[in-house]
Amino acid sequence: WYYDPTISTWVDRTSTLWFLNSDDPCDGITGNKVLFPIADVVADPTNPLRVWVALSGTKNFNCTQIAHARVFYSSNGGASWTNVSTGLPMFPVNKLVYQDGTDDVIYAGTDVGVYVWNKTQNAWQCFKTGLPTLLVTDMEIVYCENKMRVSTWGRGIWETPLPTIPANQKKEIVINGNITWNSSRDIPTDVRITAGSVLNITGANTEIRMAKAKKITVDYLGVLIVDGAKITNKCERWAG
């Protein structure tokens, strides 16, 4: 469901997601029918209208067309959907995680391990670095350590370094104008203060938590002011 502030109500956005508008050779039912239940939803942190949904369930495993429909993408808040399941196995996708500070680096936790979205190839690739091929129940990115933690069914919790992000898939926070940060926040990517711009970080209780190996760059004629606040990595000393 999508909350439309213009009419102050929720709108169903699954009418074009839950149904396959063709005859299903697997169950003999013609016309529209339900696909799999939604297991998770993630949005682009910089554009909430860009949304991905993960589908779980094991119904119609004998139907290749349906079983491979596991992740769908919408660029318009769910008004329409595109199947983006290429590269995924025909097993449930239980969890999606969008890596902040990137251009669509997304991880999918499935019944047979973790996959990562390759935007250049428009396909998912198996992410096996230090992880078992097991049912994934949850995933979390620990930005201050640049690692991912994965919980599994029956074999505990695992931790692995995040892959190196290509330069063309990194996003930095660009400061233009006079900007003030007076509340604590996590910064998952690099920050750049452009010429003629000022970033004011103020407040004794303000803590800016930088991700591992991320930096603040002050361009010529740019200004960074830290007034009583703290910039840290949280997990370890921030290198600056």
Coordinates of C-alpha atoms in Angstrom, one line a residue, residues 5 8 10 22 44 48 51 80 93-94 99 107 109-110 112 115 131 142 145-146 158 183 204 206 208 213-214:
P5 CA -0.8 12.7 0.9
S8 CA -4.9 11.6 2.8
W10 CA -3.8 4.6 1.5
S22 CA -1.9 -14.9 -18.8
D44 CA 15.8 4.0 -2.6
P48 CA 11.1 6.7 -2.0
V51 CA 10.7 0.5 -4.7
S80 CA 3.4 -0.2 -12.3
V93 CA 13.4 -14.2 -1.4
N94 CA 12.9 -13.5 2.3
Q99 CA 23.1 -0.4 0.6
Y107 CA 21.2 -7.6 -1.5
G109 CA 18.4 -13.1 1.1
T110 CA 17.0 -16.3 -0.3
V112 CA 19.7 -20.7 -0.8
Y115 CA 22.5 -12.5 -4.0
L131 CA 28.6 -17.1 3.7
V142 CA 27.0 -2.6 9.7
E145 CA 32.7 -1.9 9.9
N146 CA 31.8 -2.1 6.2
W158 CA 27.3 -14.9 9.9
S183 CA 20.8 16.1 15.1
A204 CA 26.6 19.0 22.2
T206 CA 24.9 15.8 17.9
I208 CA 27.8 12.2 13.1
A213 CA 36.7 4.5 5.3
K214 CA 34.3 7.3 4.4

